[in-house]
């Protein structure tokens, strides 16, 4: 079966496609939201620790499992540990990915609306309060967000149906560098706004007195979400890696690129938010309110430049969301098509239909359905909470136990060292992290959240 599966064509393609999966709304929309809700700098430091101590080893584990099995994520565990229940880790991942895409596509749709708003110059002359009102009015509208949701899901669907090399790799090669450059320009502009220092303090001066178990869980969940970990997404991508791909180096590159983009987003959002007096814990709307303000204030005197930069920014944000959404849809598509012997087209259609249906429900839950709540959260927030704070960390813990304790050590070593041809100094450390540090820390955070310590 492995011969007719696609493959990534080049080394840089591998890194860009994996980084394309990692870099997305998680960095530019969710990271600032979580940082704002969890008090700033201290959260960011814990986030760094999670990327390094949990994210990096799990990246290597997922890459090794995927490339060795050359299979979708549930099939991977079935092949590596036949006849056991480990395939449920893969299935949990497929479920997590499918649920994430349901609400991810809604936010991605918002970015499409903002491309149009930026292009038609609707930001001009609007006050910060005006941006807040415009955003709530838009998300509460029953139709407009849905049209964008359909458009986004359709595009994602078409790329996934086209297959691995043509669709996924090519789109990632162009947009990643462009996005990066634009983010740097915007961060500089934002830091130069009046009163930006307060935002910088918020980002740089940790206040550990505000750290609670929930802050740690949020940082952990954000690290998994942002690195696309804990659900077999990078495991599925690694099944298309070539035998020469250096897994540790790819993992380091992905972790660095992803973290840098998140930090840049922080430097764009918070100085701007404090500058115009918007609370840092404004929630999911934060970037859709502060960013138009940055464009308006920093380039207001040069309307043409302001329009060009803002349109470019939202286009790149939409593309970053697209490369991540593709990787989410790919997990479900590869699973359905390989495990149930369907054509890729049928599998992708089923997955797209499912995600669009629940996407509609998530979208409406912010407008006409906002009174329907579960544990005080809207349906949209429930999807985010359950996937980000329960399913991904749980998946990460199980993956680390599998790679550290169940998987034949020879397999892990062969994958990490490309059959002994590479010197990998971190191998022992990674194995130690996978065996002890990852499962124990995630376990402790969960136990703490369940209140069992009290
Ligand atoms: N990492 C992506 C982002 O930051 C989201 C994602 C999560 C993609 C899980 C795939 C798997 O936007």
Coordinates of C-alpha atoms and ligand atoms in Angstrom, one line a residue:
X1 CA 0.0 0.0 0.0
X2 CA 2.8 2.4 0.8
X3 CA 3.9 2.7 -2.8
X4 CA 0.8 4.5 -4.0
X5 CA 0.8 6.9 -1.0
X6 CA 2.1 10.4 -1.8
X7 CA 5.5 11.7 -0.6
X8 CA 6.9 15.1 0.1
X9 CA 9.2 16.1 -2.7
X10 CA 12.0 18.0 -1.1
X11 CA 13.7 18.6 2.3
X12 CA 12.5 22.2 2.5
X13 CA 9.1 21.0 1.4
X14 CA 9.0 18.7 4.4
X15 CA 9.9 21.4 6.9
X16 CA 7.6 24.0 5.3
X17 CA 4.6 21.6 5.2
X18 CA 5.1 20.6 8.8
X19 CA 5.7 24.2 9.8
X20 CA 2.7 25.1 7.7
X21 CA 0.6 22.8 9.8
X22 CA 2.0 24.2 13.0
X23 CA 1.8 27.9 12.1
X24 CA -1.7 29.1 11.8
X25 CA -4.5 30.7 13.8
X26 CA -3.1 28.9 16.8
X27 CA -0.1 31.3 16.8
X28 CA -1.8 34.5 15.7
X29 CA -5.3 34.2 17.1
X30 CA -5.2 31.6 19.9
X31 CA -1.8 32.3 21.5
X32 CA -2.6 36.0 22.1
X33 CA -6.1 35.0 23.4
X34 CA -4.7 32.5 25.8
X35 CA -1.8 34.8 26.9
X36 CA -4.3 37.6 27.5
X37 CA -6.6 35.4 29.5
X38 CA -3.8 33.9 31.6
X39 CA -2.0 37.0 32.7
X40 CA 0.9 37.5 30.2
X41 CA 4.6 36.9 30.7
X42 CA 4.4 34.1 33.3
X43 CA 2.1 32.1 31.0
X44 CA 4.5 32.6 28.1
X45 CA 7.4 31.3 30.2
X46 CA 5.4 28.2 31.1
X47 CA 4.5 27.9 27.5
X48 CA 8.2 27.9 26.5
X49 CA 8.9 25.1 29.0
X50 CA 6.0 23.1 27.6
X51 CA 7.3 23.4 24.0
X52 CA 10.8 22.4 25.0
X53 CA 10.1 19.6 27.5
X54 CA 6.9 18.2 26.2
X55 CA 6.5 19.4 22.6
X56 CA 9.9 18.6 21.3
X57 CA 10.0 14.9 22.4
X58 CA 6.4 14.3 21.3
X59 CA 7.2 15.8 17.9
X60 CA 10.0 13.3 17.5
X61 CA 7.7 10.5 18.7
X62 CA 5.0 11.4 16.2
X63 CA 7.5 11.7 13.4
X64 CA 9.0 8.3 14.2
X65 CA 5.7 6.5 14.5
X66 CA 4.4 8.0 11.3
X67 CA 7.4 7.5 9.1
X68 CA 8.1 4.0 10.3
X69 CA 4.5 2.8 9.8
X70 CA 3.8 4.8 6.6
X71 CA 0.2 4.8 7.5
X72 CA -2.6 7.0 8.8
X73 CA -2.5 7.6 12.5
X74 CA -4.8 4.8 13.6
X75 CA -3.3 2.4 11.1
X76 CA 0.2 3.3 12.5
X77 CA -0.6 2.0 16.0
X78 CA -2.3 -1.0 14.5
X79 CA 0.8 -1.8 12.5
X80 CA 3.3 -1.1 15.3
X81 CA 1.4 -2.8 18.0
X82 CA -1.0 -5.3 16.4
X83 CA -3.9 -6.7 18.2
X84 CA -3.7 -4.1 21.1
X85 CA -5.9 -1.2 22.1
X86 CA -3.2 1.4 21.1
X87 CA -5.1 2.0 17.8
X88 CA -7.5 3.9 20.0
X89 CA -4.8 6.6 20.5
X90 CA -4.9 7.1 16.7
X91 CA -8.7 7.2 16.7
X92 CA -8.7 9.7 19.6
X93 CA -6.4 11.8 17.4
X94 CA -8.6 11.6 14.4
X95 CA -11.6 12.6 16.5
X96 CA -9.6 15.5 18.0
X97 CA -8.5 16.8 14.6
X98 CA -12.0 16.6 13.2
X99 CA -13.5 18.5 16.1
X100 CA -10.7 21.1 16.0
X101 CA -11.4 21.8 12.3
X102 CA -15.1 22.4 13.1
X103 CA -14.4 25.6 15.0
X104 CA -11.0 26.4 13.4
X105 CA -12.8 26.8 10.0
X106 CA -15.2 29.3 11.6
X107 CA -12.3 31.6 12.7
X108 CA -10.5 31.1 9.4
X109 CA -13.8 32.3 7.7
X110 CA -13.5 35.5 9.8
X111 CA -10.1 36.2 8.3
X112 CA -11.7 36.0 4.8
X113 CA -14.3 38.6 5.8
X114 CA -11.5 40.8 7.1
X115 CA -9.7 40.5 3.8
X116 CA -12.8 42.0 2.1
X117 CA -13.2 44.7 4.8
X118 CA -9.5 45.7 4.5
X119 CA -9.8 45.8 0.7
X120 CA -12.8 48.0 0.7
X121 CA -11.1 50.3 3.1
X122 CA -13.8 49.8 5.8
X123 CA -11.2 50.4 8.6
X124 CA -10.7 54.0 7.7
X125 CA -11.8 56.5 10.3
X126 CA -13.2 53.8 12.7
X127 CA -12.5 54.2 16.4
X128 CA -11.4 51.3 18.7
X129 CA -15.0 51.1 20.0
X130 CA -16.2 51.0 16.4
X131 CA -14.0 48.0 15.7
X132 CA -15.4 46.1 18.7
X133 CA -18.9 46.8 17.6
X134 CA -18.2 45.8 14.0
X135 CA -16.7 42.5 15.1
X136 CA -19.6 41.5 17.4
X137 CA -22.1 42.6 14.8
X138 CA -20.4 40.4 12.2
X139 CA -20.0 37.3 14.3
X140 CA -23.6 37.6 15.5
X141 CA -24.9 37.8 12.0
X142 CA -26.4 34.4 11.1
X143 CA -25.4 34.4 7.5
X144 CA -22.2 36.2 6.7
X145 CA -19.8 34.0 8.8
X146 CA -21.4 30.9 7.3
X147 CA -20.7 32.0 3.8
X148 CA -17.1 32.4 4.6
X149 CA -17.1 29.1 6.5
X150 CA -18.3 27.3 3.4
X151 CA -15.7 29.1 1.2
X152 CA -12.9 28.1 3.5
X153 CA -14.0 24.5 3.9
X154 CA -14.4 24.1 0.1
X155 CA -10.9 25.4 -0.5
X156 CA -9.4 23.1 2.2
X157 CA -11.3 20.2 0.6
X158 CA -10.0 20.9 -2.9
X159 CA -6.3 21.1 -1.8
X160 CA -6.6 17.8 0.2
X161 CA -8.2 16.0 -2.7
X162 CA -5.3 17.2 -4.9
X163 CA -2.9 15.2 -2.8
X164 CA 0.2 15.6 -0.8
X165 CA 2.9 17.0 -3.0
X166 CA 1.0 19.2 -5.4
X167 CA -1.5 20.6 -3.0
X168 CA 0.1 20.8 0.4
X169 CA 3.8 21.3 -0.3
X170 CA 3.4 24.0 -2.9
X171 CA 1.1 26.2 -1.0
X172 CA 3.4 26.1 2.1
X173 CA 6.5 27.1 0.2
X174 CA 5.3 30.6 -0.8
X175 CA 3.3 31.8 2.0
X176 CA 5.4 31.0 5.1
X177 CA 8.3 33.3 4.3
X178 CA 6.0 36.1 3.2
X179 CA 3.9 35.8 6.4
X180 CA 7.0 36.0 8.5
X181 CA 8.3 39.2 6.9
X182 CA 4.9 40.9 7.3
X183 CA 4.7 39.9 10.9
X184 CA 8.0 41.5 11.6
X185 CA 6.9 44.8 10.0
X186 CA 3.7 44.8 11.9
X187 CA 5.4 44.1 15.2
X188 CA 7.8 47.0 14.7
X189 CA 4.8 49.3 13.9
X190 CA 2.9 48.1 17.0
X191 CA 5.8 48.6 19.4
X192 CA 6.1 52.2 18.1
X193 CA 2.5 53.1 18.9
X194 CA 2.0 55.5 21.8
X195 CA 1.7 53.8 25.2
X196 CA 3.0 50.5 23.8
X197 CA 5.3 50.1 26.8
X198 CA 2.4 48.7 28.9
X199 CA 1.9 46.0 26.4
X200 CA 5.6 45.2 26.4
X201 CA 5.6 45.0 30.2
X202 CA 2.6 42.6 30.0
X203 CA 4.6 40.4 27.6
X204 CA 7.9 40.6 29.4
X205 CA 7.4 41.0 33.1
X206 CA 6.2 37.8 34.7
X207 CA 3.9 37.8 37.7
X208 CA 4.0 34.3 39.1
X209 CA 1.5 35.0 41.8
X210 CA -1.2 34.7 39.1
X211 CA -0.1 31.1 38.1
X212 CA -2.7 28.5 38.8
X213 CA -3.2 24.9 37.7
X214 CA -5.5 26.2 35.0
X215 CA -2.8 28.6 33.7
X216 CA -0.5 25.6 33.4
X217 CA -3.1 23.5 31.7
X218 CA -3.8 26.3 29.3
X219 CA -0.1 26.7 28.5
X220 CA 0.3 23.0 27.9
X221 CA -2.8 22.8 25.8
X222 CA -1.7 25.8 23.8
X223 CA 1.7 24.2 23.1
X224 CA 0.1 21.1 21.8
X225 CA -2.4 23.0 19.7
X226 CA 0.2 25.3 18.3
X227 CA 2.6 22.6 17.4
X228 CA -0.2 20.4 15.9
X229 CA 0.6 17.7 18.5
X230 CA -1.2 15.0 20.4
X231 CA -3.6 14.1 17.5
X232 CA -1.5 12.3 14.9
X233 CA -1.3 15.2 12.5
X234 CA 2.4 15.3 12.3
X235 CA 2.4 11.5 12.5
X236 CA 0.3 11.5 9.4
X237 CA 2.6 14.0 7.6
X238 CA 5.7 12.0 8.7
X239 CA 4.2 9.0 6.9
X240 CA 4.9 11.0 3.7
X241 CA 8.4 12.0 4.7
X242 CA 11.3 10.6 2.8
X243 CA 13.8 8.1 4.3
X244 CA 16.5 10.7 4.3
X245 CA 14.6 13.3 6.3
X246 CA 16.4 14.2 9.5
X247 CA 13.6 13.9 12.1
X248 CA 15.3 15.7 15.0
X249 CA 16.4 18.6 12.8
X250 CA 12.9 18.9 11.3
X251 CA 11.4 18.9 14.9
X252 CA 13.7 21.6 16.1
X253 CA 13.0 23.8 13.0
X254 CA 9.3 23.4 13.4
X255 CA 9.4 24.2 17.1
X256 CA 11.5 27.3 16.6
X257 CA 9.5 28.7 13.6
X258 CA 6.2 28.1 15.4
X259 CA 7.3 29.7 18.7
X260 CA 8.8 32.7 16.9
X261 CA 5.6 33.3 15.0
X262 CA 3.6 33.2 18.2
X263 CA 5.9 35.6 20.0
X264 CA 5.8 38.0 17.0
X265 CA 2.0 37.8 17.2
X266 CA 2.2 38.7 20.9
X267 CA 4.4 41.7 20.0
X268 CA 1.9 42.9 17.5
X269 CA -1.3 42.4 19.5
X270 CA -0.5 43.5 23.1
X271 CA 1.4 46.8 22.5
X272 CA -1.5 47.7 20.2
X273 CA -4.2 46.6 22.6
X274 CA -2.8 48.6 25.5
X275 CA -2.1 51.6 23.2
X276 CA -5.8 51.9 22.3
X277 CA -7.1 50.8 25.7
X278 CA -8.5 47.4 24.9
X279 CA -8.3 44.8 27.7
X280 CA -5.8 42.1 27.0
X281 CA -8.3 39.5 28.1
X282 CA -10.8 40.5 25.5
X283 CA -11.0 36.9 24.3
X284 CA -11.2 35.5 20.8
X285 CA -12.0 38.9 19.3
X286 CA -8.7 40.4 20.3
X287 CA -6.8 40.2 17.0
X288 CA -9.8 41.2 15.0
X289 CA -10.1 44.4 17.0
X290 CA -6.5 45.4 17.7
X291 CA -5.1 44.7 14.3
X292 CA -7.4 47.0 12.3
X293 CA -6.4 49.6 14.9
X294 CA -2.7 49.0 14.2
X295 CA -3.3 49.5 10.5
X296 CA -5.5 52.5 11.1
X297 CA -3.1 54.3 13.6
X298 CA 0.3 53.4 12.2
X299 CA -0.6 54.0 8.5
X300 CA -3.7 56.1 8.8
X301 CA -2.0 59.0 7.1
X302 CA -1.0 56.8 4.2
X303 CA -4.3 55.2 3.2
X304 CA -2.9 53.3 0.2
X305 CA -0.1 51.7 2.3
X306 CA -2.6 50.9 5.0
X307 CA -4.9 49.1 2.6
X308 CA -2.1 47.2 0.9
X309 CA -0.6 46.0 4.2
X310 CA -3.8 45.1 5.8
X311 CA -5.1 43.2 2.8
X312 CA -1.8 41.3 2.6
X313 CA -1.9 40.5 6.3
X314 CA -5.3 39.0 6.2
X315 CA -4.6 37.1 3.0
X316 CA -1.5 35.6 4.6
X317 CA -3.4 34.8 7.8
X318 CA -6.0 33.0 5.8
X319 CA -3.3 31.1 4.0
X320 CA -1.6 30.1 7.3
X321 CA -5.0 29.0 8.5
X322 CA -5.4 27.1 5.3
X323 CA -2.2 25.1 5.6
X324 CA -3.2 24.1 9.1
X325 CA -6.7 23.2 8.1
X326 CA -5.3 21.1 5.3
X327 CA -3.3 19.1 7.8
X328 CA -6.3 18.6 10.0
X329 CA -8.5 17.4 7.2
X330 CA -5.7 15.2 5.9
X331 CA -5.7 13.3 9.2
X332 CA -9.3 12.3 8.9
X333 CA -9.1 11.8 5.1
X334 CA -6.1 9.5 5.4
X335 CA -7.8 7.6 8.2
X336 CA -11.1 7.1 6.4
X337 CA -9.6 6.3 3.0
X338 CA -7.0 3.8 4.3
X339 CA -9.0 2.2 7.2
X340 CA -12.2 1.8 5.3
X341 CA -10.8 1.4 1.8
X342 CA -12.5 4.5 0.4
X343 CA -11.2 6.7 -2.4
X344 CA -9.5 9.9 -1.1
X345 CA -12.2 11.9 -2.7
X346 CA -15.0 10.2 -0.9
X347 CA -13.1 10.2 2.4
X348 CA -12.4 13.9 2.0
X349 CA -16.0 14.7 1.1
X350 CA -17.3 12.9 4.2
X351 CA -14.8 14.7 6.5
X352 CA -15.6 18.1 4.9
X353 CA -19.3 17.5 5.3
X354 CA -19.0 16.6 8.9
X355 CA -16.8 19.6 9.8
X356 CA -18.9 22.0 7.9
X357 CA -22.0 20.8 9.7
X358 CA -20.6 21.2 13.1
X359 CA -18.8 24.4 12.0
X360 CA -22.2 25.9 11.3
X361 CA -23.3 25.0 14.8
X362 CA -20.1 26.5 16.3
X363 CA -20.6 29.7 14.3
X364 CA -24.2 30.1 15.2
X365 CA -23.4 29.6 18.8
X366 CA -21.7 33.0 18.9
X367 CA -24.8 34.8 17.6
X368 CA -28.3 33.4 17.8
X369 CA -27.3 30.4 19.8
X370 CA -25.2 32.2 22.5
X371 CA -27.7 31.4 25.2
X372 CA -27.3 27.7 24.8
X373 CA -24.4 26.9 27.1
X374 CA -22.6 23.9 28.6
X375 CA -20.7 24.5 31.9
X376 CA -21.1 28.2 31.1
X377 CA -19.5 27.9 27.7
X378 CA -20.9 28.4 24.2
X379 CA -20.7 25.5 21.9
X380 CA -17.8 27.1 20.1
X381 CA -15.9 27.4 23.4
X382 CA -16.8 23.8 24.3
X383 CA -15.2 22.5 21.1
X384 CA -12.1 24.6 21.9
X385 CA -11.9 23.5 25.5
X386 CA -12.5 19.8 25.0
X387 CA -10.0 19.5 22.1
X388 CA -7.3 21.9 23.3
X389 CA -7.3 21.2 27.0
X390 CA -8.4 17.6 27.2
X391 CA -8.0 15.6 24.0
X392 CA -4.6 17.0 22.8
X393 CA -2.8 16.8 26.2
X394 CA -4.3 13.3 26.7
X395 CA -3.2 12.3 23.2
X396 CA 0.3 13.7 23.9
X397 CA 0.6 11.7 27.1
X398 CA -0.5 8.4 25.5
X399 CA 1.8 9.0 22.5
X400 CA 4.8 9.5 24.8
X401 CA 3.9 6.4 26.8
X402 CA 3.6 4.4 23.6
X403 CA 6.9 5.7 22.2
X404 CA 8.8 5.5 25.5
X405 CA 7.6 2.2 26.8
X406 CA 5.7 0.1 24.2
X407 CA 7.4 0.8 20.9
X408 CA 10.5 -1.3 20.2
X409 CA 13.5 0.9 21.1
X410 CA 15.2 -0.2 17.9
X411 CA 12.5 1.3 15.8
X412 CA 12.7 4.7 17.6
X413 CA 16.5 4.7 17.3
X414 CA 16.4 3.7 13.6
X415 CA 14.0 6.5 12.8
X416 CA 15.8 9.2 14.8
X417 CA 19.2 8.2 13.4
X418 CA 18.1 7.3 9.9
X419 CA 19.2 3.7 10.4
X420 CA 22.3 4.7 12.3
X421 CA 23.6 7.1 9.6
X422 CA 23.1 10.2 11.7
X423 CA 24.7 11.1 15.0
X424 CA 21.9 12.2 17.3
X425 CA 23.1 13.6 20.6
X426 CA 19.7 14.2 22.0
X427 CA 18.4 10.7 21.6
X428 CA 18.9 9.6 25.2
X429 CA 17.4 12.9 26.5
X430 CA 14.4 12.5 24.2
X431 CA 13.8 9.0 25.4
X432 CA 14.1 10.1 29.1
X433 CA 11.6 12.9 28.4
X434 CA 9.2 10.6 26.7
X435 CA 9.4 7.9 29.4
X436 CA 9.2 10.0 32.5
X437 CA 8.9 13.8 32.1
X438 CA 6.0 14.0 29.6
X439 CA 3.6 11.4 31.1
X440 CA 4.2 12.5 34.6
X441 CA 3.9 16.2 34.0
X442 CA 0.7 15.9 31.9
X443 CA -0.7 13.4 34.5
X444 CA 0.0 15.8 37.4
X445 CA -1.7 18.7 35.6
X446 CA -4.7 16.6 34.9
X447 CA -4.9 15.3 38.4
X448 CA -4.6 18.8 39.7
X449 CA -7.4 20.0 37.4
X450 CA -9.7 17.3 38.6
X451 CA -9.2 18.6 42.1
X452 CA -7.7 15.4 43.4
X453 CA -4.9 17.3 45.2
X454 CA -7.2 19.2 47.5
Ligands
LIG1 N1 -1.2 24.2 14.9 C1 -2.3 24.8 14.1 C2 -2.3 26.3 14.4 O1 -1.5 26.7 15.2 C3 -3.6 24.2 14.5 C4 -3.6 22.7 14.4 C5 -3.8 21.9 15.6 C6 -3.3 22.0 13.2 C7 -3.7 20.6 15.6 C8 -3.2 20.7 13.2 C9 -3.4 19.9 14.4 O2 -3.0 27.0 13.9

